[in-house]
XYZ file of C-alpha atoms in Angstrom:
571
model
C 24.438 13.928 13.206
C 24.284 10.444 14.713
C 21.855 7.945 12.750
C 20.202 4.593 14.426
C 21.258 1.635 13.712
C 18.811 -1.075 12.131
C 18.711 -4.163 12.014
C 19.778 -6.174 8.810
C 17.986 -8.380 6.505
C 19.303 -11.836 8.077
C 20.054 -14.004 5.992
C 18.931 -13.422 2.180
C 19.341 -16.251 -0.207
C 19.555 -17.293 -4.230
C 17.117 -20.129 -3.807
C 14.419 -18.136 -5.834
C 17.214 -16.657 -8.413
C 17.830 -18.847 -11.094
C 21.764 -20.034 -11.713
C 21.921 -17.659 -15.225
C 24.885 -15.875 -15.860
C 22.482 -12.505 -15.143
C 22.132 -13.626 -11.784
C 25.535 -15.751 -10.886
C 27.905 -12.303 -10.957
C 25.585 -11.545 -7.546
C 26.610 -12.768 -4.332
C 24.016 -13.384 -1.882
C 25.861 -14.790 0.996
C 24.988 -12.586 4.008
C 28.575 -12.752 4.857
C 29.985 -11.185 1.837
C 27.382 -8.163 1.592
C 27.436 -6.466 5.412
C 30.658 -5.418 6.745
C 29.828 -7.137 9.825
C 29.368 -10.969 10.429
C 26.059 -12.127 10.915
C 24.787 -14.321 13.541
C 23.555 -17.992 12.008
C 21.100 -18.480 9.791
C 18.697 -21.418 9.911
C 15.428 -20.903 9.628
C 13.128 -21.001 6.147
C 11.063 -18.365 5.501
C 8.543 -18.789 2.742
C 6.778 -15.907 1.202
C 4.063 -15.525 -1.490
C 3.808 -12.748 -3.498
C 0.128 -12.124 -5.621
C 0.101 -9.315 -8.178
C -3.645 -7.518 -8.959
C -5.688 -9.298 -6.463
C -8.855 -7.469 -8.016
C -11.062 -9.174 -4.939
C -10.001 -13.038 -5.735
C -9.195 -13.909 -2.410
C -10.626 -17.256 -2.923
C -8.299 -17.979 -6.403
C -5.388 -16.307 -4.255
C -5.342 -18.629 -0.878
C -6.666 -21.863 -3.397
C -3.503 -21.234 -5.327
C -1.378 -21.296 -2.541
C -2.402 -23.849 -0.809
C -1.971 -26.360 -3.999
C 1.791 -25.308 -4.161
C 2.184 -25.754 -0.521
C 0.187 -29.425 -1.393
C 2.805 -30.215 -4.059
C 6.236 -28.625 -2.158
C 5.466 -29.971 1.057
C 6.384 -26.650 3.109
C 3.786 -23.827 4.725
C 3.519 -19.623 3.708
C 4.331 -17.716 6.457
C 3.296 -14.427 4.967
C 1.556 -13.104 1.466
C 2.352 -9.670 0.326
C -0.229 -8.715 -2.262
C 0.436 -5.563 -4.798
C -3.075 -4.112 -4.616
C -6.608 -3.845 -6.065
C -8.125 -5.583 -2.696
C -11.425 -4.044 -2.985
C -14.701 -4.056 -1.279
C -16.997 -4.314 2.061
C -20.034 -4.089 0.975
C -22.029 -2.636 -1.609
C -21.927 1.105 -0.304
C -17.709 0.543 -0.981
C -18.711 -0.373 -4.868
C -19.630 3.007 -4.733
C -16.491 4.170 -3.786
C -14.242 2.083 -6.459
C -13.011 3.753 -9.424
C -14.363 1.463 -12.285
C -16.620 0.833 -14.568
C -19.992 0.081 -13.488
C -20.522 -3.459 -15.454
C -17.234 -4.176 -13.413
C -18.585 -3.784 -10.095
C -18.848 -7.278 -8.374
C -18.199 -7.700 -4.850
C -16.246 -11.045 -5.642
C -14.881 -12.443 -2.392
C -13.006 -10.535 -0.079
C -16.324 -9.205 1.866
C -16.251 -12.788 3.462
C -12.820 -12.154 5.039
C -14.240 -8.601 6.400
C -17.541 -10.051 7.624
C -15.403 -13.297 9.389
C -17.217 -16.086 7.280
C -13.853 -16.944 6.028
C -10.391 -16.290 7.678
C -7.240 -15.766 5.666
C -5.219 -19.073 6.180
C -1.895 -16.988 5.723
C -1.039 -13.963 7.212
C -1.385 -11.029 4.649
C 0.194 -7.567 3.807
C -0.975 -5.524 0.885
C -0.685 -1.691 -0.211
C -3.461 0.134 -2.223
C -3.767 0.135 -5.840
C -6.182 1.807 -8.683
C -9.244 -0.167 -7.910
C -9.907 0.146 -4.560
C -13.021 0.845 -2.067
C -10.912 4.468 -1.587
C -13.385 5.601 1.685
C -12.791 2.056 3.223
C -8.823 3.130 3.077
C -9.108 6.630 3.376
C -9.784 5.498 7.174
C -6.155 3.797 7.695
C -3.857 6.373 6.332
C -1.164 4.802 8.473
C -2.274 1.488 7.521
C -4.340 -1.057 9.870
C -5.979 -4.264 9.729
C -8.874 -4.707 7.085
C -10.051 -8.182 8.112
C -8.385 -10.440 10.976
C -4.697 -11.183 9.453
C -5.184 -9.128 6.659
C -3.198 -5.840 6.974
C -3.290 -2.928 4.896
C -0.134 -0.907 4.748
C -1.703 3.008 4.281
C -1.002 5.581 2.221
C 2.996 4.659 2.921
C 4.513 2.617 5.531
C 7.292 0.473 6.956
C 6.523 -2.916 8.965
C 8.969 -5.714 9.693
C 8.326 -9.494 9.844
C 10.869 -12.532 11.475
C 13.919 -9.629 10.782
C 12.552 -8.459 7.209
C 11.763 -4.802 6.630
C 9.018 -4.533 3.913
C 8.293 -0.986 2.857
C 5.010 0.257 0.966
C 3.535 2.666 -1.036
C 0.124 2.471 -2.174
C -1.577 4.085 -5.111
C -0.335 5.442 -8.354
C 1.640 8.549 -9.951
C -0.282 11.294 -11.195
C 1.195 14.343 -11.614
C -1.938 16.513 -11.441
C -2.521 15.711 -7.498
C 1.235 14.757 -6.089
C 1.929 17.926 -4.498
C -1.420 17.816 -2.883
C -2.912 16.721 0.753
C -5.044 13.653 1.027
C -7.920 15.624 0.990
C -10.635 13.064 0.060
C -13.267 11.016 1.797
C -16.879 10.149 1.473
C -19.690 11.550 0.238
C -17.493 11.740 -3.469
C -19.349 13.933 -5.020
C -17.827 14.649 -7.983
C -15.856 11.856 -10.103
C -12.011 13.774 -8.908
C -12.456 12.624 -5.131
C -12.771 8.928 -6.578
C -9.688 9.165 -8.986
C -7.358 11.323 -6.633
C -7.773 9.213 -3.981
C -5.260 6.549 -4.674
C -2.726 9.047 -6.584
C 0.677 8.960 -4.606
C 1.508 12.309 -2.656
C 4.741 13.654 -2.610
C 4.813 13.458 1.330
C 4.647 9.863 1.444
C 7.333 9.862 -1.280
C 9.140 12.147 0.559
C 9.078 9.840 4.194
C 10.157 7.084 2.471
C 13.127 8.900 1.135
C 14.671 9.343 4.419
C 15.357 5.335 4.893
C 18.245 5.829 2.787
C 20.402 4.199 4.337
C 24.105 5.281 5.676
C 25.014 1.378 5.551
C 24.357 -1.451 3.106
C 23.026 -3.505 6.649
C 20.260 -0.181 7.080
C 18.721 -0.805 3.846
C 14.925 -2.197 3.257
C 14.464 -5.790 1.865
C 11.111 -5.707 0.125
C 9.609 -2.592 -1.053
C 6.396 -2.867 -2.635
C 4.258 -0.683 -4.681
C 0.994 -1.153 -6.866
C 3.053 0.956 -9.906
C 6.013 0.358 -11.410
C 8.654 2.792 -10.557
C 9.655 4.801 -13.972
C 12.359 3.382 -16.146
C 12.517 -0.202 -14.816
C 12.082 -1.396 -18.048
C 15.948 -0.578 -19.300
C 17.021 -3.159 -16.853
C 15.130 -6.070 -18.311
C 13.729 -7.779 -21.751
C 11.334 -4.585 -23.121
C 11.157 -6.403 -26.196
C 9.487 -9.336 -24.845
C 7.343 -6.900 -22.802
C 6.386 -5.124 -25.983
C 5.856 -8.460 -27.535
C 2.541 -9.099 -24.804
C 1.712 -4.872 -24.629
C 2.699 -3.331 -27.134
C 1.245 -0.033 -26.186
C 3.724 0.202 -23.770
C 5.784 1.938 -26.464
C 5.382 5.310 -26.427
C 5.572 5.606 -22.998
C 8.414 3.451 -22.516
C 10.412 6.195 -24.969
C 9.039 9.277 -22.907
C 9.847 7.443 -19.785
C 6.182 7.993 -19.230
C 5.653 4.192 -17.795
C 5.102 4.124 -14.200
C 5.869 6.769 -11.069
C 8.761 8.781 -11.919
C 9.075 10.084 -8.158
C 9.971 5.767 -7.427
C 12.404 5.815 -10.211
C 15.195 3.121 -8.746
C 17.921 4.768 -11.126
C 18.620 7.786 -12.755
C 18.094 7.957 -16.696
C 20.421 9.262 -18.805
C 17.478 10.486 -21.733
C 13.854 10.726 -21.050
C 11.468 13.573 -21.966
C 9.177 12.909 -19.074
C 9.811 15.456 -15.871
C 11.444 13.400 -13.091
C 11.525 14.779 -9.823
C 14.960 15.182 -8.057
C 15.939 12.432 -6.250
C 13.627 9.758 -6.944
C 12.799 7.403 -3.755
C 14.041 4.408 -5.550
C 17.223 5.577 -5.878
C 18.064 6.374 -1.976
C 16.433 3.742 -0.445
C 17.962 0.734 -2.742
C 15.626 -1.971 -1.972
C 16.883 -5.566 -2.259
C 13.694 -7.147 -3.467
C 10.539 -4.408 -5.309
C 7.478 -6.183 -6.338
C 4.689 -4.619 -7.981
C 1.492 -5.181 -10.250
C -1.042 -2.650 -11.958
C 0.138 -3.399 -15.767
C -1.121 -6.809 -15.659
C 1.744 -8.440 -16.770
C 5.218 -10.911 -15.727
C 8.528 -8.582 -16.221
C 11.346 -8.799 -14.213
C 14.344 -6.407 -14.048
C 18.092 -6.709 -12.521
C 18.897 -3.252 -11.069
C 22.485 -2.250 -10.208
C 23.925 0.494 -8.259
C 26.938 2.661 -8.124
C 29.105 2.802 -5.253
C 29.292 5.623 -2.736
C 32.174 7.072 -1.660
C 31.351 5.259 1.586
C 31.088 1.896 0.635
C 33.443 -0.295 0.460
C 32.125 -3.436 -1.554
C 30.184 -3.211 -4.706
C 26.340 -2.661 -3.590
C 24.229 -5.425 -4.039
C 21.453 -4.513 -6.865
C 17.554 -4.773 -6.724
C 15.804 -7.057 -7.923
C 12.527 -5.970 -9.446
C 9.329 -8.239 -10.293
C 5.764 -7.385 -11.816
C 3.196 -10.077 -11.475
C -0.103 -10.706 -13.166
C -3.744 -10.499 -12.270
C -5.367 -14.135 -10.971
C -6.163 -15.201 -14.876
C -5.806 -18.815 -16.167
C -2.110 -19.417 -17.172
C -1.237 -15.827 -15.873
C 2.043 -15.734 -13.555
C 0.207 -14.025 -10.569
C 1.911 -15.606 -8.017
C 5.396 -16.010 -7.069
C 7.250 -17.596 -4.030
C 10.229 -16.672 -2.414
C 12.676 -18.055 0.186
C 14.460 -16.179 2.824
C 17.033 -17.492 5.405
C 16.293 -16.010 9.057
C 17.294 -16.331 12.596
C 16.174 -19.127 14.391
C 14.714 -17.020 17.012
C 12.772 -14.759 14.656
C 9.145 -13.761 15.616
C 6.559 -14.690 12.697
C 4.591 -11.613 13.463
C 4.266 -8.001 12.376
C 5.216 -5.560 13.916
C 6.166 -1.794 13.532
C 9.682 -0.548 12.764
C 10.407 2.160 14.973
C 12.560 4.039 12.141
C 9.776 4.615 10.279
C 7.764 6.075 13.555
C 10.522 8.223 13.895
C 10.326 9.722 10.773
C 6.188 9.958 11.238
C 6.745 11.934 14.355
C 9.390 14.091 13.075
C 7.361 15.032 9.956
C 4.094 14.983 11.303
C 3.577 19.110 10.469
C 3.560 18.068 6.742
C 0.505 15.766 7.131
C -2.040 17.846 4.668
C -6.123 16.968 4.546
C -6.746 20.185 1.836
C -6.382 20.155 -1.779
C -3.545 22.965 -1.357
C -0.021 22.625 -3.025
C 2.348 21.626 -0.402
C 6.211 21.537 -1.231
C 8.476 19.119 0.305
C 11.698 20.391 2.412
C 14.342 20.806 0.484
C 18.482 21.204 0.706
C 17.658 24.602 -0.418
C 16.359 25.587 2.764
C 18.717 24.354 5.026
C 20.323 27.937 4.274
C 17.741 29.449 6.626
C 17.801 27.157 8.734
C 15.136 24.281 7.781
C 15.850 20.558 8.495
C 15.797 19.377 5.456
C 17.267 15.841 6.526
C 14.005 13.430 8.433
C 16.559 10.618 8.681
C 16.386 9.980 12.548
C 18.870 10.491 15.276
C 19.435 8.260 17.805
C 17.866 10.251 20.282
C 13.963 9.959 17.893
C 14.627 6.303 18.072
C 14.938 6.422 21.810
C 12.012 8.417 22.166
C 9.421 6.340 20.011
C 11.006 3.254 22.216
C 9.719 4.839 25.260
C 6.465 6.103 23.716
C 6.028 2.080 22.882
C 8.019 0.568 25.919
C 9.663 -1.571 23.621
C 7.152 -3.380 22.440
C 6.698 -2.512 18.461
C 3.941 -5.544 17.941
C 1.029 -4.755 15.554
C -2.055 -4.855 17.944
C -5.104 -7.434 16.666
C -7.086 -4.888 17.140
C -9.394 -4.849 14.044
C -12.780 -3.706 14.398
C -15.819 -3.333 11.500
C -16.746 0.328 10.908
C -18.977 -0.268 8.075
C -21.681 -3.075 8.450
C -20.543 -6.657 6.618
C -22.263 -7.494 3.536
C -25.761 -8.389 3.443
C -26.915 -9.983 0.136
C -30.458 -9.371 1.130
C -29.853 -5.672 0.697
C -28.728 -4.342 -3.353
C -27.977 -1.050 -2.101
C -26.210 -0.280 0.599
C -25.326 3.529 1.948
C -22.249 5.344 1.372
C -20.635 7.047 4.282
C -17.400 7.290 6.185
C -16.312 6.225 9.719
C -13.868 7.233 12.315
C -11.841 4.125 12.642
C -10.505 3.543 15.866
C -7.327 1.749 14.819
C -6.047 5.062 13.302
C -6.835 7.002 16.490
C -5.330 4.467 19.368
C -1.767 4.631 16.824
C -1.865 8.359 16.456
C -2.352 8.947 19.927
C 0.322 6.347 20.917
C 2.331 8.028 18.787
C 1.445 11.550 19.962
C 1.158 12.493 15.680
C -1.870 14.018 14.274
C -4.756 11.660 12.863
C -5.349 12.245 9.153
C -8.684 10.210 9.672
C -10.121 12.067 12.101
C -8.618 15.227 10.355
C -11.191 13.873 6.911
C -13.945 13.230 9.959
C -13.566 16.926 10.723
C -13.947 18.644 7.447
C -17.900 17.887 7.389
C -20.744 16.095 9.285
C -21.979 14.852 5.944
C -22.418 11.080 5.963
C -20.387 10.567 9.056
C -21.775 6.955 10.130
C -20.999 5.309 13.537
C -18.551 2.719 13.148
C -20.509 -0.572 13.414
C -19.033 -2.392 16.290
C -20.582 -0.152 18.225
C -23.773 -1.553 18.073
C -23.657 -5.379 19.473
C -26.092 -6.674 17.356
C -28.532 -6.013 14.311
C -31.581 -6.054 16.831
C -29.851 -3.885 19.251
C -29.812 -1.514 16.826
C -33.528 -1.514 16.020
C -34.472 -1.441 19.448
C -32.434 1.135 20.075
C -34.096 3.160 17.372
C -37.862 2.451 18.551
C -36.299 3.576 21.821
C -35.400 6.912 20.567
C -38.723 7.349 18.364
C -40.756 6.733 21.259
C -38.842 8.435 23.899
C -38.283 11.943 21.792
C -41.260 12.821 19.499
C -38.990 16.173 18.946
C -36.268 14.720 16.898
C -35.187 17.855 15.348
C -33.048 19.038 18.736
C -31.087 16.261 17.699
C -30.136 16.578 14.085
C -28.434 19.807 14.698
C -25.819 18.603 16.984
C -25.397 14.469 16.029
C -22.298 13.983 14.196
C -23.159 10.340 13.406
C -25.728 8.070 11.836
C -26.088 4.068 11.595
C -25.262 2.747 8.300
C -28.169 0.425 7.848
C -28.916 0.722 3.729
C -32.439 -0.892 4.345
C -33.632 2.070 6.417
C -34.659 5.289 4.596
C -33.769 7.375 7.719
C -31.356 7.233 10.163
C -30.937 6.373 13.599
C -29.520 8.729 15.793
C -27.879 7.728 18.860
C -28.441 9.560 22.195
C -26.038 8.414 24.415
C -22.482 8.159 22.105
C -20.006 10.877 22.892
C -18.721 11.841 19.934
C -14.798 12.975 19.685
C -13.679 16.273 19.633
C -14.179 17.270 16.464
C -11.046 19.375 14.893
C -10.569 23.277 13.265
C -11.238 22.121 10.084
C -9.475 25.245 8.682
C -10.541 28.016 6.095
C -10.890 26.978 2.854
C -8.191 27.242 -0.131
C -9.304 30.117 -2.612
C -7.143 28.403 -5.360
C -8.872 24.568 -4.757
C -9.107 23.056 -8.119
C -13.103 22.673 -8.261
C -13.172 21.717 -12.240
C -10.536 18.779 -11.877
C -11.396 14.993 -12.646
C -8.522 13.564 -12.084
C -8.153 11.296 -15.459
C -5.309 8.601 -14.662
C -2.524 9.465 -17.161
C -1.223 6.116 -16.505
C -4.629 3.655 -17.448
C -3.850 1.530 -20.267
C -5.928 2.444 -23.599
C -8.856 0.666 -24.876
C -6.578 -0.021 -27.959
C -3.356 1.268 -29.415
C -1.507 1.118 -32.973
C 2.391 0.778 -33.005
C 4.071 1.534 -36.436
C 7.143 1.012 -37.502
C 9.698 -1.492 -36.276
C 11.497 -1.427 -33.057
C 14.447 -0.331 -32.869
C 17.730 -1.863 -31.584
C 17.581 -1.196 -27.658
C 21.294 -2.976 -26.929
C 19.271 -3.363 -23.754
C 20.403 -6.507 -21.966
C 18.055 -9.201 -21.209
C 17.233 -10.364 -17.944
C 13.655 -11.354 -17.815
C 12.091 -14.363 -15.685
C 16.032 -15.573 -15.460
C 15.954 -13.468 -12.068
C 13.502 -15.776 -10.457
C 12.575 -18.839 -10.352
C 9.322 -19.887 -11.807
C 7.093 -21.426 -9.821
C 3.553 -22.807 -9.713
C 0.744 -20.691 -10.789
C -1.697 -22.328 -9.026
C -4.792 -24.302 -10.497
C -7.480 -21.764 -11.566
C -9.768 -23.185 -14.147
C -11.860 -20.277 -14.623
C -12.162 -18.721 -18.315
C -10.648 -15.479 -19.109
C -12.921 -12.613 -19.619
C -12.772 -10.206 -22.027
């Protein structure tokens, strides 16, 4: 089977690794780790990374900018972990949390365009999220102008990098499940399932494996920590700061087991075969959701195939933005000259969209992954594109793999005048224009078709607030009769000041799909408790052990400025 061939990480360098002896047995000189010489490197890339945003947008882009005051050099791009958050108060509605916890805090200015992120900005979903906002980009799309969300699971690449995602956390109740959930949620499981990872997005990330050290992914990020990461740095220290993490750390219970970067040799905790970590070999993984700095050195064995020792992964967990929390971390990347400071898709990752697009699932039933198994009868088994996929997504795109600015507001910005605002769930047109392009099926409008129940019309439709009311005392005048149009209207305005809606006359809605017969065996008493929250409070007995583990810790990166928050912690 022939494989494409793509492109390398160009130029990757130990400016953000500290000199310790962990570190120094790693080469990082492009030349030494790809069997084929690389063009010239001279170009700085400078990238951010933010742990738990948890809505601080403000905190985030202050923080930055003071270490870009005091360094003297620009971010090109920000890759947050997760925990973005909300539109508007309808989304509050939609975030699993507790209800003294739901503020909007500040990201609703960078949807409504009062404020513009000053650096360009990729992040993947975590556990406290507005799901139904999200639920609309499945394949990821932009939130708020230069703001990009990377969907359920994803691949983009920026100036030569490839930066994989995987939003959510592991939950073994709903991973062999479809995305089945959108707006109204009206039972507590739709809010919790929501961001639990599926085992198809596990299962298209595991075909990047790469047949070449020069195929591999540089940054993979993820809002959990993939399982076992903490034998390959200082778990004491950890369990110094949570000491909770115990238990679970000896089950090999902490984090996604399906993202495990390398295999255990003990663990009582199910691990599924071939964790994603493990083929894809990621240079850099950053992640968040425990609220804490650890850092991890991972090595790997070498294949059969390879002739050089495989370079290892380097893992890092930041904080949430907290006075004298590490939240924020920056890193330094050596690129082409010529490389193009914008995102844009990678067409092996479209590939392997297109080629799996029959297991996309919107039902609650259990799906099973293809499997080695059934390559007996005849079942590809093996998404890992040929040349001729790669060809074909070219033409499909002519080309041109750039991320369209094409964000538009479904759900109306923030208005403070209004305390309540309704809950409902839009077609989103960026998901539509890239499934189409694509010629793959659109898990959005897939959730759209399932039920006309608070289906709202995406708000750029209407050009203005009194365009909208006029349009309504159009209809109330024009058609006493309004019940000839409540059978067949698919949408309503989401206006949360109104108590009725307004039904528009003259939009042609989609198509709406077969939304299918229903599951007898759907799960209907399920609320999807998160195995993986941390507990109000914990009591560890006993001393700990001798681990023999060896200690790596922040001597993997290079500590940097945290920024100047002078905020006081909450409890």
């Amino acid at each position: 089977m022939a494989h494409s061939h793509v492109s390398p990480l160009r130029g990757l360098t130990a400016k953000d690794i500290d000199s310790a002896d962990d570190a120094s047995q790693i080469s990082l000189n492009s030349e030494e780790q790809s069997p084929n010489k690389r063009r010239r490197l001279s170009k700085k890339l400078h990238v951010a990374v933010a742990g738990c945003s948890h809505g601080e947008m403000d905190k985030i882009y202050a923080s930055l900018a003071e270490i870009e005051r005091i360094h003297g050099f620009k971010f090109d791009l920000l890759i947050s972990c997760g925990d973005y958050q909300v539109r508007n108060y309808g989304d509050l509605m939609h975030m699993h949390v507790n209800k003294k916890y739901r503020n909007l805090q500040t990201f609703y200015r960078y949807y409504s365009g009062e404020m513009t992120a000053p650096v360009l900005t990729v992040f993947v979903g975590g556990n406290h999220e507005a799901s139904g906002f999200l639920q609309e980009l499945p394949n990821g799309g932009w939130v708020a102008p230069r703001i990009f969300y990377m969907g359920h699971a994803n691949v983009v690449q920026f100036a030569g990098l490839r930066i994989a995602g995987l939003s959510g956390i592991f939950n073994k109740l709903h991973y062999d499940t479809g995305h089945w959930e959108r707006p109204p949620f009206h039972e507590c499981g739709g809010v919790v399932s929501a961001y639990h990872v599926r085992s198809v997005d596990v299962f298209r990330l595991k075909q990047l494996r790469p047949k070449i050290a020069a195929q591999r992914v540089d940054i993979m990020v993820s809002h959990d920590w993939p399982a076992g990461i903490t034998d390959y740095g200082d778990v004491e220290d950890l369990l110094k700061k949570k000491p909770f993490f115990k238990e679970d750390i000896e089950k090999n219970a902490l984090g996604n087991p399906a993202t495990m970067i390398a295999h255990r040799a003990t663990g009582a905790f199910h691990m599924p075969a071939d964790p994603c970590g493990g083929e894809i070999r990621p240079r850099y993984w950053l992640a968040a959701h425990l609220h804490c700095k650890f850092a991890a050195l991972v090595p790997h064995q070498k294949d059969c195939q390879e002739t050089t020792e495989p370079e290892p992964t380097r893992f890092l967990s930041l904080d949430k933005p907290l006075p004298r929390r590490h939240f924020i971390q920056a890193l330094e990347f050596d690129v082409d000259e010529g490389a193009e400071m914008k995102l844009s898709y990678d067409p092996v990752w479209l590939a392997i969209l297109k080629a799996t697009d029959s297991l996309t699932d919107a039902t609650k039933r259990t799906t099973y992954m293809p499997s080695q198994c059934g390559s007996i009868c005849g079942e590809r088994w093996d998404y890992r594109p040929t040349e001729e996929e790669i060809n074909r997504v070219q033409r499909l795109f002519e080309g041109d793999f750039t991320i369209p600015a094409n964000f538009r507001k479904t759900a109306p910005p923030h208005d403070p005048s209004q305390i309540a605002e309704s809950e409902f769930y839009y077609r989103n047109p960026q998901s539509s224009e890239f499934c189409a392009k694509l010629g793959i099926r659109d898990l959005n409008e897939m959730l759209c078709a399932q039920s006309k129940e608070s289906l709202g019309v995406p708000y750029f439709l209407s050009e203005s607030e009194d365009d909208a009311k006029n349009m309504g005392e159009s209809i109330k005048t024009s058609h006493s009769d309004t019940e000839k149009f409540d059978g067949d209207c698919d949408f309503v305005i989401d206006r949360g000041h109104r108590s009725c809606p307004i039904y528009l006359t003259d939009f042609n809605a989609p198509k709406l799909l077969d939304s299918g017969s229903k599951d007898e065996n759907e799960d209907e008493g399920n609320n999807g408790s998160d195995e993986s929250a941390e507990p109000v409070e914990a009591v560890v007995e006993g001393k700990e052990g001798e681990r023999g583990r060896r200690k790596v810790g922040s001597g993997i990166f290079r500590r940097r400025p945290m920024g100047v928050v002078v905020d006081e912690e909450s409890d």
